[in-house]
Structures are given as C-alpha cells and as structure tokens.
Short mmCIF file of C-alpha atoms and ligand atoms in Angstrom, two decimals:
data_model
loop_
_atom_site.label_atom_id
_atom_site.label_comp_id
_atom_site.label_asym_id
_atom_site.label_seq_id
_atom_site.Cartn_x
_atom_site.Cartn_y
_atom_site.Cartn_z
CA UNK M 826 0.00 0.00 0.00
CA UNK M 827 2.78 2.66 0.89
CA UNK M 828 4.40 1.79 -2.22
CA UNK M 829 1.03 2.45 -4.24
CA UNK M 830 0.99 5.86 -2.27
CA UNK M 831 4.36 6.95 -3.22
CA UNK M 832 3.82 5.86 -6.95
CA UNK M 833 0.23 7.63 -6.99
CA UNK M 834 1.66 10.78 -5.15
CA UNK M 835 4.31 11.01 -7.82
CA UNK M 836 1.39 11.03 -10.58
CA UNK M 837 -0.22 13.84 -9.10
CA UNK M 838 2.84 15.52 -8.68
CA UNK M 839 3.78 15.06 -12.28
CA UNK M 840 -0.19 15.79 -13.80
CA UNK M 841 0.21 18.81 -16.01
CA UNK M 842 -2.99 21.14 -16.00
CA UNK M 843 -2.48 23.06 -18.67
CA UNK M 844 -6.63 23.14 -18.92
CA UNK M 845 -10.09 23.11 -17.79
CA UNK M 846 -10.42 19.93 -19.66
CA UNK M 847 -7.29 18.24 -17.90
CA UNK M 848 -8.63 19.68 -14.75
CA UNK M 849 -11.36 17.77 -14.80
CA UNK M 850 -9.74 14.63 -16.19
CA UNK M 851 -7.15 15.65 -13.22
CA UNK M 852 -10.17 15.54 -10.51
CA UNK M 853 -12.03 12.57 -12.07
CA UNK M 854 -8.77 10.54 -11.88
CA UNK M 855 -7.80 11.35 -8.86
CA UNK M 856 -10.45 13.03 -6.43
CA UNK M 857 -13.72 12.23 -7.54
CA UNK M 858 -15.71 8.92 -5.53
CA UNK M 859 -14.36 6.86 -7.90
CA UNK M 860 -11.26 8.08 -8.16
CA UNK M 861 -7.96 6.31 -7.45
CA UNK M 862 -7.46 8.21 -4.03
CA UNK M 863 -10.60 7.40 -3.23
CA UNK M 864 -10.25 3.78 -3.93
CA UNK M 865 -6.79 3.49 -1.91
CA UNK M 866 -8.27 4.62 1.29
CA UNK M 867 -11.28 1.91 0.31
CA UNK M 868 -8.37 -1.06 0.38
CA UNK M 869 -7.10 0.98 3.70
CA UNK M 870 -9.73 -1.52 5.91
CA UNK M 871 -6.62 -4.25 5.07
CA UNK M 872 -4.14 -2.99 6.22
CA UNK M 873 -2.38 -4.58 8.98
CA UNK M 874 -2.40 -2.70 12.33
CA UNK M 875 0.95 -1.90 13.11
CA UNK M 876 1.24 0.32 9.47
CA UNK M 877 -2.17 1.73 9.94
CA UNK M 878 -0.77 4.83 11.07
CA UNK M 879 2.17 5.62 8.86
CA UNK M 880 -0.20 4.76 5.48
CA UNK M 881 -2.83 6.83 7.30
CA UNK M 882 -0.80 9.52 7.56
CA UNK M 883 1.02 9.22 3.80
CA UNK M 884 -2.62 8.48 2.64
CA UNK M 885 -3.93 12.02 4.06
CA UNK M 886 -1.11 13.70 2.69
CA UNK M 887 -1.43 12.75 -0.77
CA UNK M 888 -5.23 13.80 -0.69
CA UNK M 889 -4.53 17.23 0.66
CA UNK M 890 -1.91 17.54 -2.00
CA UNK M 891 -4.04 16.29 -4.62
CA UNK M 892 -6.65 18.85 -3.25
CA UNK M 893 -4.82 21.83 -3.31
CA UNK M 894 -3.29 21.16 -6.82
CA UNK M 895 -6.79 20.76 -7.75
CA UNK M 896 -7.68 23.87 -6.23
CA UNK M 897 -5.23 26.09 -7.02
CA UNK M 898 -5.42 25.03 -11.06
CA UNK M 899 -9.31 25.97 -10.84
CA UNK M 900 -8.74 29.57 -9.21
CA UNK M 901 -6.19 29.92 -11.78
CA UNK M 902 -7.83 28.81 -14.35
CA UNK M 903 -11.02 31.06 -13.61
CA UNK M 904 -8.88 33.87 -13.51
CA UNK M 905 -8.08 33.42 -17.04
CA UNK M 906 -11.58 32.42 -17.81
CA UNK M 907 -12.58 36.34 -16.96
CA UNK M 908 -9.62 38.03 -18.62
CA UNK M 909 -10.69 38.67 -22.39
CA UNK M 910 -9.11 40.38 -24.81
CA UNK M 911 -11.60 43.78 -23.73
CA UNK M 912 -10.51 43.55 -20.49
CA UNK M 913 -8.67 46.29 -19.42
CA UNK M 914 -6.11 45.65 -17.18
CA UNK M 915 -4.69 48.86 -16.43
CA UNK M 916 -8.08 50.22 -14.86
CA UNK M 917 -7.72 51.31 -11.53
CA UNK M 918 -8.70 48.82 -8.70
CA UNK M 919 -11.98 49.84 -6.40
CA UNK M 920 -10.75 52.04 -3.65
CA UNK M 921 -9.99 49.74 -0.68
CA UNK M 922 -10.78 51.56 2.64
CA UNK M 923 -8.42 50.15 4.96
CA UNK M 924 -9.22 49.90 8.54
CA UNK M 925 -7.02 52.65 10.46
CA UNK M 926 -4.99 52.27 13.70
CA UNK M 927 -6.97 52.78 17.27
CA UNK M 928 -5.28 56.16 18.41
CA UNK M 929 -3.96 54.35 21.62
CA UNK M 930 -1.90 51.95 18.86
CA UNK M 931 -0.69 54.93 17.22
CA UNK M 932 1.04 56.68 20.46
CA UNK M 933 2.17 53.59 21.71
CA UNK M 934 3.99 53.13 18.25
CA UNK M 935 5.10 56.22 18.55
CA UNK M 936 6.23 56.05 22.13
CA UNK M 937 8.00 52.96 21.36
CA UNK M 938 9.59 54.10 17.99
CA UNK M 939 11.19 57.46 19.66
CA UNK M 940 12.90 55.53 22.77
CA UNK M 941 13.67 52.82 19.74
CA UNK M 942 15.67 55.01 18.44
CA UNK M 943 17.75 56.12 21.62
CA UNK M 944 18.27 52.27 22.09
CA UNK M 945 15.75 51.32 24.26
CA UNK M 946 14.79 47.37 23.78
CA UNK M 947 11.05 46.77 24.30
CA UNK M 948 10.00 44.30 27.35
CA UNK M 949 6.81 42.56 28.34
CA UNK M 950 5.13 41.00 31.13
CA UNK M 951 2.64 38.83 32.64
CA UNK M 952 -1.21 41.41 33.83
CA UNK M 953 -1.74 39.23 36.05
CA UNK M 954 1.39 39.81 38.86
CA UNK M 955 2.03 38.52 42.02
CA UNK M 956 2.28 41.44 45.13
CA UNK M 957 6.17 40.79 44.86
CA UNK M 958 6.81 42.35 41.57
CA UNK M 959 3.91 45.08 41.80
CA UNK M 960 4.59 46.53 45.07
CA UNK M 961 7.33 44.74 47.36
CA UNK M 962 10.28 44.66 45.12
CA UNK M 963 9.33 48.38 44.47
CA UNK M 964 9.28 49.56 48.03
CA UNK M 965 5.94 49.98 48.87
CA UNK M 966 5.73 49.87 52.50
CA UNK M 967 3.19 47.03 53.89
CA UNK M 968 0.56 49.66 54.65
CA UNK M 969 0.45 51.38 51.42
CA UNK M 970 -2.25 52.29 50.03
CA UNK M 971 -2.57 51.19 46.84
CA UNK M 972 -1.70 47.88 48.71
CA UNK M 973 -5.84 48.40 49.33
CA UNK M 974 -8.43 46.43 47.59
CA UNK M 975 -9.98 50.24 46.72
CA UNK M 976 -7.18 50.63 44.98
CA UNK M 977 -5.98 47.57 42.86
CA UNK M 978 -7.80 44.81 41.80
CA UNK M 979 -6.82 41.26 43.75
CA UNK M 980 -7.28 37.89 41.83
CA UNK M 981 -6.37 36.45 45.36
CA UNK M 982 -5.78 37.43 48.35
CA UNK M 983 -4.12 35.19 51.35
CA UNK M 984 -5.31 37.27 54.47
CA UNK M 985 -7.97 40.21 54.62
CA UNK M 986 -5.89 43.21 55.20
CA UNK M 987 -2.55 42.30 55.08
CA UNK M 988 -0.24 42.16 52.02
CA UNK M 989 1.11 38.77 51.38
CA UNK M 990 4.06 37.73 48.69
CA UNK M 991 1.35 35.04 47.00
CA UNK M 992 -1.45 37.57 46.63
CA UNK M 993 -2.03 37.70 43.12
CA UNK M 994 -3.50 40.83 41.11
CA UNK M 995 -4.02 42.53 38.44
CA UNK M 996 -1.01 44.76 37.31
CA UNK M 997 -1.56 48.52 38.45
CA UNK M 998 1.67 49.95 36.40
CA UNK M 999 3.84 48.12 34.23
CA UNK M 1000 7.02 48.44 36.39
CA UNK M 1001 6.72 44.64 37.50
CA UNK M 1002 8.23 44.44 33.72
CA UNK M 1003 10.71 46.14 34.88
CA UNK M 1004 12.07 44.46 38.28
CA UNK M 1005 11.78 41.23 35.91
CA UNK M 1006 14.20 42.58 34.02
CA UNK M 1007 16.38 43.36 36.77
CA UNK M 1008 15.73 39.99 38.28
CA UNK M 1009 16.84 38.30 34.85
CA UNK M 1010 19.78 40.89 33.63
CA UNK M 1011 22.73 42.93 35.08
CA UNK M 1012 23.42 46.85 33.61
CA UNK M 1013 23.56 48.30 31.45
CA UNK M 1014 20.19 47.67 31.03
CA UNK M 1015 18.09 49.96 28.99
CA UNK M 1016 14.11 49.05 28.20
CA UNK M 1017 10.89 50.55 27.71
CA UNK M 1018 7.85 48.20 28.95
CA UNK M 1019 4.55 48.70 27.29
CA UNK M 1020 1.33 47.62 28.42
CA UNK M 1021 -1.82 47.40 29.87
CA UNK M 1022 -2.69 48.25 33.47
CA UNK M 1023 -5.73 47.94 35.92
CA UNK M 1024 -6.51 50.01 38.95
CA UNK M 1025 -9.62 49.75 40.88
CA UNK M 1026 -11.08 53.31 40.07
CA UNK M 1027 -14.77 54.36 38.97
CA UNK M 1028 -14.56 54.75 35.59
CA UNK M 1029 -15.26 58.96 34.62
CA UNK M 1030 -14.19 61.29 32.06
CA UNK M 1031 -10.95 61.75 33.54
CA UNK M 1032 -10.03 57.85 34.85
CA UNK M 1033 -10.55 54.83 33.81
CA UNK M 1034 -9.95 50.61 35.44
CA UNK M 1035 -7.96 49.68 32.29
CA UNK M 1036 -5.21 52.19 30.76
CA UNK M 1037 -2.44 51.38 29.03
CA UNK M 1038 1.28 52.35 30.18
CA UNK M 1039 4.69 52.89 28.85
CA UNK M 1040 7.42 52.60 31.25
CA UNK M 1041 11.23 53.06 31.00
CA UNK M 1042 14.31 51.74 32.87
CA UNK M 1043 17.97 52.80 32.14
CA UNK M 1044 20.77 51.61 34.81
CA UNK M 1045 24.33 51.79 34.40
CA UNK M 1046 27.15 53.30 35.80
CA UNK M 1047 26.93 57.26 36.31
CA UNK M 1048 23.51 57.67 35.02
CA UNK M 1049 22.29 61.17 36.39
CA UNK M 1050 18.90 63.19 36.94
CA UNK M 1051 19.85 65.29 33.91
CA UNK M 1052 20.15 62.20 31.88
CA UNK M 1053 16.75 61.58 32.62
CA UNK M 1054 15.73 65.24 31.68
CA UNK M 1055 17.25 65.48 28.65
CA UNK M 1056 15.83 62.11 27.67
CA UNK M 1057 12.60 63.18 28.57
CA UNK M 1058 13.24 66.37 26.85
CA UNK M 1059 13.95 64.50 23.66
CA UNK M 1060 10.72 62.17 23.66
CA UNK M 1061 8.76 65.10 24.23
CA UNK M 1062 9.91 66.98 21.33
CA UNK M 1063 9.66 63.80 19.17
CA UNK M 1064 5.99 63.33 19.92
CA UNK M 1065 4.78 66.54 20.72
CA UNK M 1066 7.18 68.63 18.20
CA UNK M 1067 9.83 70.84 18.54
CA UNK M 1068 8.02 74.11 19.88
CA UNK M 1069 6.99 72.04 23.34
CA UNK M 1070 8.25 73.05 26.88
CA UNK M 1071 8.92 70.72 29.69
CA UNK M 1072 8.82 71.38 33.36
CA UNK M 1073 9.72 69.07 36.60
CA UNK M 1074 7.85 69.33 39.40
CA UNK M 1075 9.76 67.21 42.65
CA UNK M 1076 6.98 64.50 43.31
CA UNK M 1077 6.67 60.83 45.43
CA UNK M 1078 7.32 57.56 44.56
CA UNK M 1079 7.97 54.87 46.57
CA UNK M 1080 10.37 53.44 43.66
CA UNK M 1081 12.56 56.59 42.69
CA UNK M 1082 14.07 58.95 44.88
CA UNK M 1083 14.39 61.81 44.00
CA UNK M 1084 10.86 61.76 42.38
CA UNK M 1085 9.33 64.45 39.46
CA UNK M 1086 6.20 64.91 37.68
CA UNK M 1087 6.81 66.52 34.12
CA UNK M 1088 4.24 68.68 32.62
CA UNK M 1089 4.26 69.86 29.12
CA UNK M 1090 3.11 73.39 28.20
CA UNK M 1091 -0.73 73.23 27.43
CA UNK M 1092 -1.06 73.32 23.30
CA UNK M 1093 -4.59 74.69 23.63
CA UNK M 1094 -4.23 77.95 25.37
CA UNK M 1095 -0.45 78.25 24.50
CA UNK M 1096 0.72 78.76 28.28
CA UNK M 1097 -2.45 81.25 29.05
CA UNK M 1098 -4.34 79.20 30.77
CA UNK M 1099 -7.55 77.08 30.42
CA UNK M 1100 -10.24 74.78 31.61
CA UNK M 1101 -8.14 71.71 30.43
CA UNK M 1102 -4.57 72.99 32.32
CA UNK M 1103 -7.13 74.24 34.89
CA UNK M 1104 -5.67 77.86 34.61
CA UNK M 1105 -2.05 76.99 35.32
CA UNK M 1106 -0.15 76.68 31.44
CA UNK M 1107 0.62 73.21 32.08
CA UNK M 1108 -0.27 69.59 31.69
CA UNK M 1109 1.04 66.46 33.64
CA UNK M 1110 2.15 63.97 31.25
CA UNK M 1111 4.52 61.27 33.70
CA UNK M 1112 6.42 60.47 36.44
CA UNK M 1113 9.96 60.19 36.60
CA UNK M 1114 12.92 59.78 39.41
CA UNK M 1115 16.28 58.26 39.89
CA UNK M 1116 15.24 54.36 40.92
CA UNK M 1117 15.76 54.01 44.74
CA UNK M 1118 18.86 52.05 45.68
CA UNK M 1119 16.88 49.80 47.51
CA UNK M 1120 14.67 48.65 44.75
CA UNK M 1121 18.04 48.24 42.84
CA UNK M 1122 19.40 45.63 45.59
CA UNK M 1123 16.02 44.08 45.94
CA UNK M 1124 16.53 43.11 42.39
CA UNK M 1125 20.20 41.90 42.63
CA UNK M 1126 22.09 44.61 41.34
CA UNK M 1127 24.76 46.62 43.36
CA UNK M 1128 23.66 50.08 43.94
CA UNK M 1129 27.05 51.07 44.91
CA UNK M 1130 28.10 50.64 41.58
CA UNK M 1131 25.14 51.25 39.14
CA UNK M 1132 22.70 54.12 39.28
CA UNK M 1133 19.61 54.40 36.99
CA UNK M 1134 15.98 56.68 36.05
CA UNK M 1135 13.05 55.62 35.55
CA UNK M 1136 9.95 57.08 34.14
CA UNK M 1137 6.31 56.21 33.16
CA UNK M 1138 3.86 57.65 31.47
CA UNK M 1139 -0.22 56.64 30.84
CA UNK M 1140 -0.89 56.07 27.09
CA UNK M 1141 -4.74 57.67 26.90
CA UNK M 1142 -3.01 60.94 28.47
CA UNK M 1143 -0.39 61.59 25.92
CA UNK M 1144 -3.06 60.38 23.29
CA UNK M 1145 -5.37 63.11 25.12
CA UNK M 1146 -3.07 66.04 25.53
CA UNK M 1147 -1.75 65.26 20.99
CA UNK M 1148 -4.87 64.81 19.79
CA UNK M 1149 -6.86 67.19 22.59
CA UNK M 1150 -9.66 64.48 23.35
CA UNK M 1151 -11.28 65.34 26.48
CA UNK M 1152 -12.81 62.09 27.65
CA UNK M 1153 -11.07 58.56 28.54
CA UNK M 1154 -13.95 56.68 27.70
CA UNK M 1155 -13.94 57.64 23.89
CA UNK M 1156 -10.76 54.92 23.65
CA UNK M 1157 -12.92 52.01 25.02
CA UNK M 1158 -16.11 52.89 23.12
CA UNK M 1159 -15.27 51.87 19.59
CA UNK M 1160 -17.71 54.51 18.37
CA UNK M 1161 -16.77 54.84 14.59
CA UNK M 1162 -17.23 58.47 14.50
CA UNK M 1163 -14.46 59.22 16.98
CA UNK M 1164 -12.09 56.24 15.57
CA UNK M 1165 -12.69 57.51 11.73
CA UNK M 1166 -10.74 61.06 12.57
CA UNK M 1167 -7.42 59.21 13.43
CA UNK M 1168 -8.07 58.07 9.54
CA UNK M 1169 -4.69 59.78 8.26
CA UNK M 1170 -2.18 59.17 11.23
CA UNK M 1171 0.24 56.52 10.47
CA UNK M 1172 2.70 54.61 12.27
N1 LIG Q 511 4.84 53.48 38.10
C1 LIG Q 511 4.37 54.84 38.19
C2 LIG Q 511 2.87 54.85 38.00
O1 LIG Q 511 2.30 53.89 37.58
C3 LIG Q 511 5.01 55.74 37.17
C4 LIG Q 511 6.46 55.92 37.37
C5 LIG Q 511 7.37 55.07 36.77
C6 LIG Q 511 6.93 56.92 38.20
C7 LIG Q 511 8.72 55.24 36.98
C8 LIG Q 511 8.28 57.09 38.39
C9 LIG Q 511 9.16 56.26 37.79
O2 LIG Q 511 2.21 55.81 38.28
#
C-alpha cells in the first residue's frame, strides 16, 4: 500500500494542467468517488495494524496535496476564464478603505519608535502579577495604600488586610516588567515596557480601570537626573514637536528617589491658561525619578556601583493632551465616528 501511495503521489505531482479539460480529467482521476485516491483509502480496511498509522498519515497527505493542486489550477484557471481580450487591465482597482490604527496603537507606536531610536529594547510581562513584583520589590511599605483592595484589583488574596508575597493581582503599572528585568539581567540595562494596566477606580471622564502604560528603565554606571531630563526632553519633542516646553515638578514615589512629575506646556491655550490645564499653562504627562537604591538591591544589582531613572507615562493621556480628546472613555467605546478622525495618522 505505501508503495502504491508513493507511486500515486508522484502522478499527481507530475499531472500537467495546462486546462479546464485536464482539470477535470485531473479531478475525475484522482479526487472524484471513484477516483484512485478514493479507492486506496477503500483497500485501507486491510491494512495490517501496526502500518495503519504511517499509510494513514502518507494516505492524508497525498489527498490534501491532490486537493490543493486541484484547487489552485481551478482559481487559476477562472482567472483566465474572466480576462478577455476587452478587459482592461490597467483600470484602476476599487478604492480599498483600509481599517485605520486605534489612536492608543498609534502613540504607543510612537512612544515605542522614539525611545527605539535612543536604544531602548522593548519588554513585556505577565497582567496578572504577584504582590512581589507590583509593590514589594518596588518599596511599597506594607501599609500602602494602593496595597488596598480600593485601589488595585486582587485575583487572590491570602489574608484580609494584610499584604502577602502570593497575593495575586491585576497589574496597576507596568514596572513589574521592569524588576523582571532586573531579576533576569545585570546593567547596562536599557528598556521601555509597554502595556496594559488595571486600577480599581470608577470609571469617569478623567479615569478609567484599564489604561495602558509605557514605562522606562535605564541603569548603568553614572547615570544622572539630567540624563533623565534630557531624555525626557527628547521624547517630548519627538511626539509633541519641537516648539513644546517641559517642566519638573519634585513629586513621590515609593520606587525613585528623587521623584518628578513633568508637565508639558498646554497646546490649547499656549501657556495662558484654560479649563483643560485648569488655569495653570501646564499639563502632567509622567512620572519620573532616579530608581531608589533599595529597589536596585532588591533586584540583585549593586547600587554602589550602578545608578539608573526611571519614568512612566499613561498612554490615553499623551493620546489626550496630541490629539486634545477630552474624555477617557472615547478609547474604550469603539464609536466609529471618533475612531474615523485618526483616519490619516500613520505609524
Ligand atoms: N509606576 C508609576 C505609576 O504607575 C510611574 C512611574 C514610573 C513613576 C517610573 C516614576 C518612575 O504611576
């Protein structure tokens, strides 16, 4: 039987379809009930046991040949049926109209393209974390609050109040990515970690339970606070265009110390002051600091020796302060009309 199989398989193989009239012959010969394919896996019933698998296999692999050669000769073939003489092939196709990019894709392509282009390597990570890489590793003291169940969302949870390393949760920033990292890799390490993120929060105009983060992490030896600002400086201009200002503002977090918030001058009342910079010129875009040497040993790396930033900023915001949409909830609606005016951004 195998032998029949290879000697049948070569047939097909070697069947020239130069026609619709050898295309039939090709499927009456081979495919049809009839057929000697067909009559092969008739005789299969004899075959002893122990090569019923092997001729199985060989025997479903010259039908699915056989079947694609059969179908790929008729598509051609009825191609060339419709092609005349009067057609014209040099008439312009029917305007396709391609889907475009959700505006949260675009930024994040964006995002990810300018730090890209400073080096940056691209990380990812597990949503669903365990309180180690969220919050311990990072610092947060055991009574923190966004330790809380107000605050973060807990898959599960060993004791009521109390944090515990095996809670496990849903990721409320993506800098678990980066204290994998850390875990897995010694400096210079230089990554960007994009992603989605989930915080227990009423969902409004201005906040939202899911967002979508992009983080960064550069450690190496003498890395400074005006490293960080000038990167930042850089990846502002890149996405918001050369005419932008930046300011710091010294901030908290547990993970960096010192900590800043950088604002960008507000694009819709040039620096005057409006409802959306709420009168003061400015707009928060992310926060920043020099990571905190213990969050560096926590991870295994020697903070005598290596120093590093840190930064992070929330996706819908930058997409809100370039594109001046006022409400969060636009991104997760998938209303057509709003999606349709991102029609000629690429990237
Ligand atoms: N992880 C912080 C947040 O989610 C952002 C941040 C990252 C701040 C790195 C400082 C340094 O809000």
């Amino acid at each position: 039987m195998i032998a029949r199989i290879a000697e049948l398989r070569k047939d097909v193989e070697d069947f020239q379809i130069s026609g619709a009239d050898l295309l039939e012959q090709f499927r009456i010969r081979y495919l049809s009930k009839k057929g000697s394919i067909s009559t092969l896996f008739e005789g299969f019933r004899n075959v002893p046991p122990e090569e019923k698998r092997e001729t199985g296999r060989l025997l479903n692999e010259l039908k699915q040949l056989a079947t694609d050669k059969y179908n790929e000769h008729r598509e051609r073939l009825s191609f060339a049926e419709t092609v005349t003489s009067e057609t014209d092939l040099s008439r312009p196709a029917w305007p396709l109209r391609a889907g475009t990019r959700h505006p949260i894709s675009i930024i994040r392509y964006q995002v990810i393209d300018i730090f890209s282009r400073m080096g940056f390597t691209v990380s990812e990570g597990p949503e669903i974390e365990d309180d180690n890489h969220v919050f311990t590793l990072l610092n947060f003291a055991r009574d923190h609050p966004a330790r809380d169940m107000q605050d973060t969302f807990f898959i599960r949870k060993s004791s009521g109040v109390e944090s515990h390393p095996d809670d496990v949760l849903l990721r409320t920033h993506t800098s678990s990515v980066q204290v994998r990292v850390m875990e897995k890799e010694q400096p210079p390490i230089r990554t960007i970690s994009p992603g989605r993120v989930f915080r227990n929060e009423a969902v409004s105009a201005r906040a939202h339970c899911i967002f979508h983060q992009v983080e960064g992490l550069y450690i190496a030896e003498n890395v400074s606070f005006a490293d960080l600002r000038q990167t930042l400086l850089y990846f502002a201009v890149e996405l918001f265009g050369k005419d932008v200002r930046i300011r710091l503002r010294p901030s908290y977090f547990p993970f960096t110390e010192p900590s800043a918030e950088m604002d960008i001058n507000c694009n819709l009342c040039g620096g005057e002051g409006c409802s959306v910079c709420k009168g003061t010129g400015w707009l928060e875009l992310l926060g920043c600091g020099m990571v905190d040497p213990n969050v560096l040993e926590a991870c295994g790396i020697d903070s005598e020796k290596y120093t590093g930033y840190a930064f992070g900023l929330g996706i819908e915001r930058a997409a809100m302060l370039k594109y001046g949409v006022n409400d969060l909830r636009l991104y997760f609606e998938n209303d057509i009309r709003f999606l349709n005016q991102f029609r000629s951004e690429i990237l």
